[in-house]
Coordinates of C-alpha atoms and ligand atoms in Angstrom, one line a residue:
M1 CA 110.2 109.8 118.3
N2 CA 108.8 111.0 121.7
E3 CA 106.2 108.6 123.0
K4 CA 105.2 111.0 125.8
L5 CA 104.3 113.7 123.3
M6 CA 102.6 111.2 121.0
N7 CA 100.4 110.1 124.0
L8 CA 99.1 113.6 124.8
S9 CA 95.4 114.3 124.3
L10 CA 94.4 115.7 120.9
D11 CA 93.8 119.1 122.4
K12 CA 97.3 119.2 123.9
K13 CA 98.8 118.1 120.6
I14 CA 97.0 120.9 118.8
N15 CA 98.3 123.4 121.3
K16 CA 101.8 122.1 121.0
S17 CA 101.6 122.4 117.2
K18 CA 100.3 125.9 117.3
E19 CA 103.0 126.9 119.8
I20 CA 105.6 125.6 117.3
I21 CA 103.9 127.4 114.3
L22 CA 103.8 130.8 116.2
E23 CA 107.4 130.4 117.5
A24 CA 108.7 129.5 114.1
I25 CA 107.1 132.5 112.4
E26 CA 108.2 134.8 115.2
R27 CA 111.8 133.4 114.8
F28 CA 112.1 133.4 111.1
G29 CA 109.6 136.0 110.1
E30 CA 106.6 135.9 107.7
E31 CA 108.7 136.9 104.8
K32 CA 111.2 134.1 105.3
T33 CA 108.9 131.2 106.2
A34 CA 106.8 129.1 103.9
V35 CA 104.6 126.0 104.3
A36 CA 104.7 123.0 102.0
W37 CA 101.4 121.7 100.9
T38 CA 100.8 118.5 98.9
S39 CA 96.9 118.5 99.2
G40 CA 97.3 115.4 101.4
K41 CA 95.7 115.1 104.8
D42 CA 98.8 116.0 106.9
S43 CA 99.8 119.1 105.1
T44 CA 96.1 120.2 105.0
A45 CA 95.9 119.7 108.8
L46 CA 99.1 121.7 109.1
L47 CA 97.6 124.5 107.0
N48 CA 94.5 124.6 109.1
L49 CA 96.6 124.8 112.3
V50 CA 98.4 127.8 110.8
R51 CA 94.9 129.3 110.0
E52 CA 93.8 128.7 113.6
A53 CA 96.9 130.3 115.0
F54 CA 96.4 133.4 112.8
N55 CA 92.7 134.2 112.8
S56 CA 91.8 132.1 109.9
Q57 CA 94.5 133.4 107.7
V58 CA 97.7 131.8 106.4
P59 CA 100.2 134.7 106.5
I60 CA 103.0 132.9 104.8
P61 CA 103.4 131.5 101.2
V62 CA 102.2 128.0 100.5
I63 CA 104.5 125.9 98.3
F64 CA 103.0 123.3 96.0
V65 CA 105.4 121.2 94.1
D66 CA 104.0 120.1 90.7
T67 CA 105.6 116.9 89.4
G68 CA 103.2 116.9 86.4
K69 CA 102.1 113.4 87.6
H70 CA 99.5 114.3 90.2
F71 CA 96.0 113.0 90.2
D72 CA 93.4 115.4 88.8
E73 CA 91.8 115.4 92.2
V74 CA 95.0 116.8 93.7
Y75 CA 95.1 119.8 91.3
K76 CA 91.3 120.4 91.8
F77 CA 91.5 120.2 95.5
K78 CA 94.5 122.5 95.7
D79 CA 92.9 125.1 93.5
S80 CA 89.5 125.0 95.2
L81 CA 90.8 125.1 98.8
G82 CA 93.4 127.6 97.8
K83 CA 90.6 130.0 96.7
I84 CA 88.3 129.3 99.7
W85 CA 91.2 129.8 102.2
N86 CA 92.7 132.7 100.2
L87 CA 96.1 131.0 100.1
N88 CA 99.2 132.6 98.5
I89 CA 100.2 129.5 96.6
I90 CA 103.5 129.3 94.9
N91 CA 103.4 126.5 92.3
V92 CA 106.8 125.1 91.5
K93 CA 107.8 122.8 88.8
N94 CA 111.2 121.6 87.5
T95 CA 110.6 122.8 83.9
A96 CA 114.2 121.8 82.9
V97 CA 113.2 118.2 83.4
F98 CA 109.9 118.5 81.5
N99 CA 111.7 120.2 78.6
A100 CA 114.3 117.3 78.5
T101 CA 111.6 114.6 78.5
D102 CA 110.6 112.6 75.4
K103 CA 108.1 109.8 75.7
G104 CA 108.7 109.5 79.4
V105 CA 112.5 109.4 79.1
V106 CA 114.8 112.1 80.2
R107 CA 118.1 112.4 78.3
T108 CA 120.7 113.7 80.8
S109 CA 122.6 115.4 77.9
K110 CA 119.6 117.7 77.5
L111 CA 119.7 118.8 81.1
S112 CA 121.6 121.8 82.4
Q113 CA 125.0 121.3 84.1
E114 CA 123.2 122.1 87.4
M115 CA 120.7 119.2 86.9
R116 CA 123.4 116.8 85.8
E117 CA 125.3 117.7 89.0
E118 CA 122.2 117.0 91.1
L119 CA 122.1 113.5 89.4
R120 CA 125.7 113.0 90.0
Q121 CA 125.2 113.7 93.7
I122 CA 122.7 110.8 94.0
G123 CA 125.1 108.6 92.1
W124 CA 123.1 108.5 88.8
N125 CA 125.6 108.2 86.0
K126 CA 123.4 106.8 83.2
E127 CA 122.6 108.7 80.0
E128 CA 118.9 108.7 80.7
F129 CA 116.3 108.0 83.3
R130 CA 112.6 107.1 83.0
I131 CA 110.0 109.3 84.6
A132 CA 108.2 107.4 87.5
L133 CA 110.1 104.1 86.8
D134 CA 113.6 105.4 87.9
R135 CA 112.3 106.7 91.2
E136 CA 115.5 108.2 92.8
P137 CA 116.4 110.5 89.9
C138 CA 112.8 111.3 89.2
C139 CA 111.8 112.1 92.8
H140 CA 115.0 114.0 93.4
L141 CA 114.8 116.3 90.4
M142 CA 111.0 116.7 90.3
K143 CA 110.4 117.2 94.1
T144 CA 113.6 117.9 96.1
V145 CA 115.4 120.0 93.5
A146 CA 112.1 121.9 92.6
M147 CA 111.6 122.7 96.2
K148 CA 115.2 123.7 96.7
K149 CA 114.8 126.2 93.8
A150 CA 111.7 127.6 95.3
M151 CA 113.5 128.1 98.6
I152 CA 116.3 130.0 96.8
D153 CA 114.1 132.0 94.5
N154 CA 111.9 133.2 97.4
S155 CA 114.8 133.8 99.8
L156 CA 113.3 131.5 102.4
D157 CA 115.0 130.6 105.7
A158 CA 112.4 128.1 107.0
L159 CA 110.0 125.6 105.5
M160 CA 107.1 124.0 107.5
V161 CA 106.4 120.5 106.5
G162 CA 103.6 118.2 107.8
I163 CA 105.5 115.0 108.4
R164 CA 104.9 112.8 111.5
W165 CA 107.0 110.5 113.6
D166 CA 104.7 107.5 113.1
E167 CA 104.3 107.9 109.4
Q168 CA 107.5 106.2 108.2
K169 CA 110.6 104.7 109.8
T170 CA 113.0 107.3 108.3
R171 CA 110.9 110.0 109.9
S172 CA 111.0 108.6 113.5
N173 CA 114.2 110.5 114.3
E174 CA 113.1 113.9 113.0
T175 CA 113.0 116.9 115.3
Y176 CA 110.7 120.0 115.4
Y177 CA 113.5 122.1 114.1
S178 CA 115.8 120.4 111.6
P179 CA 118.7 122.5 110.1
R180 CA 119.4 121.7 106.5
T181 CA 122.1 122.7 104.0
N182 CA 122.0 123.3 100.3
P183 CA 120.3 125.7 100.6
K184 CA 120.9 126.5 104.2
H185 CA 117.5 126.6 105.9
T186 CA 115.5 125.1 108.8
R187 CA 112.7 122.5 108.3
V188 CA 110.0 123.0 110.9
H189 CA 107.8 120.0 111.7
P190 CA 104.8 121.2 113.8
I191 CA 102.8 118.0 113.7
L192 CA 105.5 115.4 114.3
H193 CA 103.7 114.2 117.4
F194 CA 100.3 113.6 115.7
R195 CA 99.5 110.0 115.0
W196 CA 97.7 108.9 111.8
K197 CA 94.4 108.7 113.6
D198 CA 94.9 112.1 115.2
V199 CA 95.1 113.8 111.8
W200 CA 91.8 112.4 110.8
E201 CA 90.2 113.2 114.1
Y202 CA 91.4 116.7 113.9
L203 CA 90.2 117.2 110.3
K204 CA 86.8 115.8 111.2
L205 CA 86.3 117.7 114.4
N206 CA 87.1 120.9 112.6
N207 CA 85.2 120.2 109.4
V208 CA 88.4 120.6 107.4
P209 CA 87.9 119.5 103.7
H210 CA 90.0 116.6 102.6
N211 CA 91.2 115.3 99.2
P212 CA 88.4 113.0 97.8
L213 CA 91.0 110.3 96.9
Y214 CA 90.9 109.3 100.6
D215 CA 87.3 108.3 100.1
E216 CA 88.4 106.0 97.2
G217 CA 90.7 103.8 99.3
F218 CA 93.9 105.8 99.3
T219 CA 95.6 106.2 102.6
S220 CA 98.6 108.4 101.4
I221 CA 98.7 110.4 98.2
G222 CA 101.6 110.8 95.8
C223 CA 102.0 110.9 92.0
F224 CA 99.4 108.7 90.2
T225 CA 102.2 106.8 88.6
C226 CA 103.6 105.7 91.9
T227 CA 100.6 105.5 94.2
S228 CA 97.9 102.8 94.5
P229 CA 94.8 102.5 96.7
N230 CA 95.4 100.7 100.0
P231 CA 92.1 99.1 100.8
E232 CA 93.5 97.1 103.7
G233 CA 94.6 100.4 105.2
K234 CA 96.8 98.8 107.9
V235 CA 100.0 100.4 106.9
E236 CA 99.5 104.1 106.0
R237 CA 102.1 104.5 103.2
A238 CA 101.7 100.9 101.8
G239 CA 100.4 102.4 98.5
R240 CA 103.4 104.5 97.9
A241 CA 105.9 102.8 95.6
Q242 CA 108.9 105.0 96.4
D243 CA 108.7 104.2 100.0
K244 CA 111.4 101.5 100.0
E245 CA 113.4 102.1 103.2
Q246 CA 116.7 102.5 101.5
T247 CA 115.4 104.8 98.8
M248 CA 113.7 107.0 101.4
R249 CA 116.8 107.2 103.5
R250 CA 118.9 108.3 100.5
L251 CA 116.3 110.8 99.3
R252 CA 115.8 112.2 102.8
A253 CA 119.5 112.8 103.1
L254 CA 119.3 114.9 100.0
G255 CA 116.3 117.0 101.2
Y256 CA 113.2 114.9 100.2
F257 CA 110.3 116.0 102.3
Ligands
LIG301 S1 106.5 109.9 93.0 FE1 107.0 108.9 91.0 S2 106.4 110.3 89.3 FE2 106.4 111.4 91.3 S3 108.4 112.4 91.3 FE3 108.6 110.4 92.5 S4 109.2 108.9 91.0 FE4 108.5 110.7 89.8

């Protein structure tokens, strides 16, 4: 975390973000770079910064990971803004897990060798796991492994992600360019220095649409099974059930974004 950068004026923060976006696309190329979008405020702000840097266009693919457990508002917002902004959205889903799920339970024997190996890597040796209730195997296969497959299938070398230093303790040591393995690529984090309030100020000042769930008391949006409204709103990700520090640390080490 760099306090100096976090204390810049909003204009300077925006310029810094655009510099990183332009530099990353120059470095990795439009064909090899994508941006992750969840429909949440941070990744929507990041998308708009990309648009501002490229004459209202997003010249790179936008990856949306579908866990099958998103709120209806997430799918609707993604589809409607996707049309308005003419986004090239790649919807990715771990269909192997969906196919192996029965009444919310995934039998590991029904998964491919590759998926079982992914579970083994996170130390999950049980014969089954429950969607949403067993968070590490569920988040790992539904989010991280789905994204990993999208990176490989689309031959990507870089992925822009809208994470911020002040969002979560495990993210406070992130850097603008973060090399990753399996698959080998670079995570690019252009809004790391934005504070929570900066994101909202930026969206409002630029009339950028936001997911309507924020108007219903949510402060951070994840799957409907694992996210609650956060009416007190003091701690940004307090409504996110998977945000236990240890779980986040383990998931992050495996590529959670
Ligand atoms: S947030 Fe919940 S439902 Fe969504 S992938 Fe993670 S554990 Fe599964």
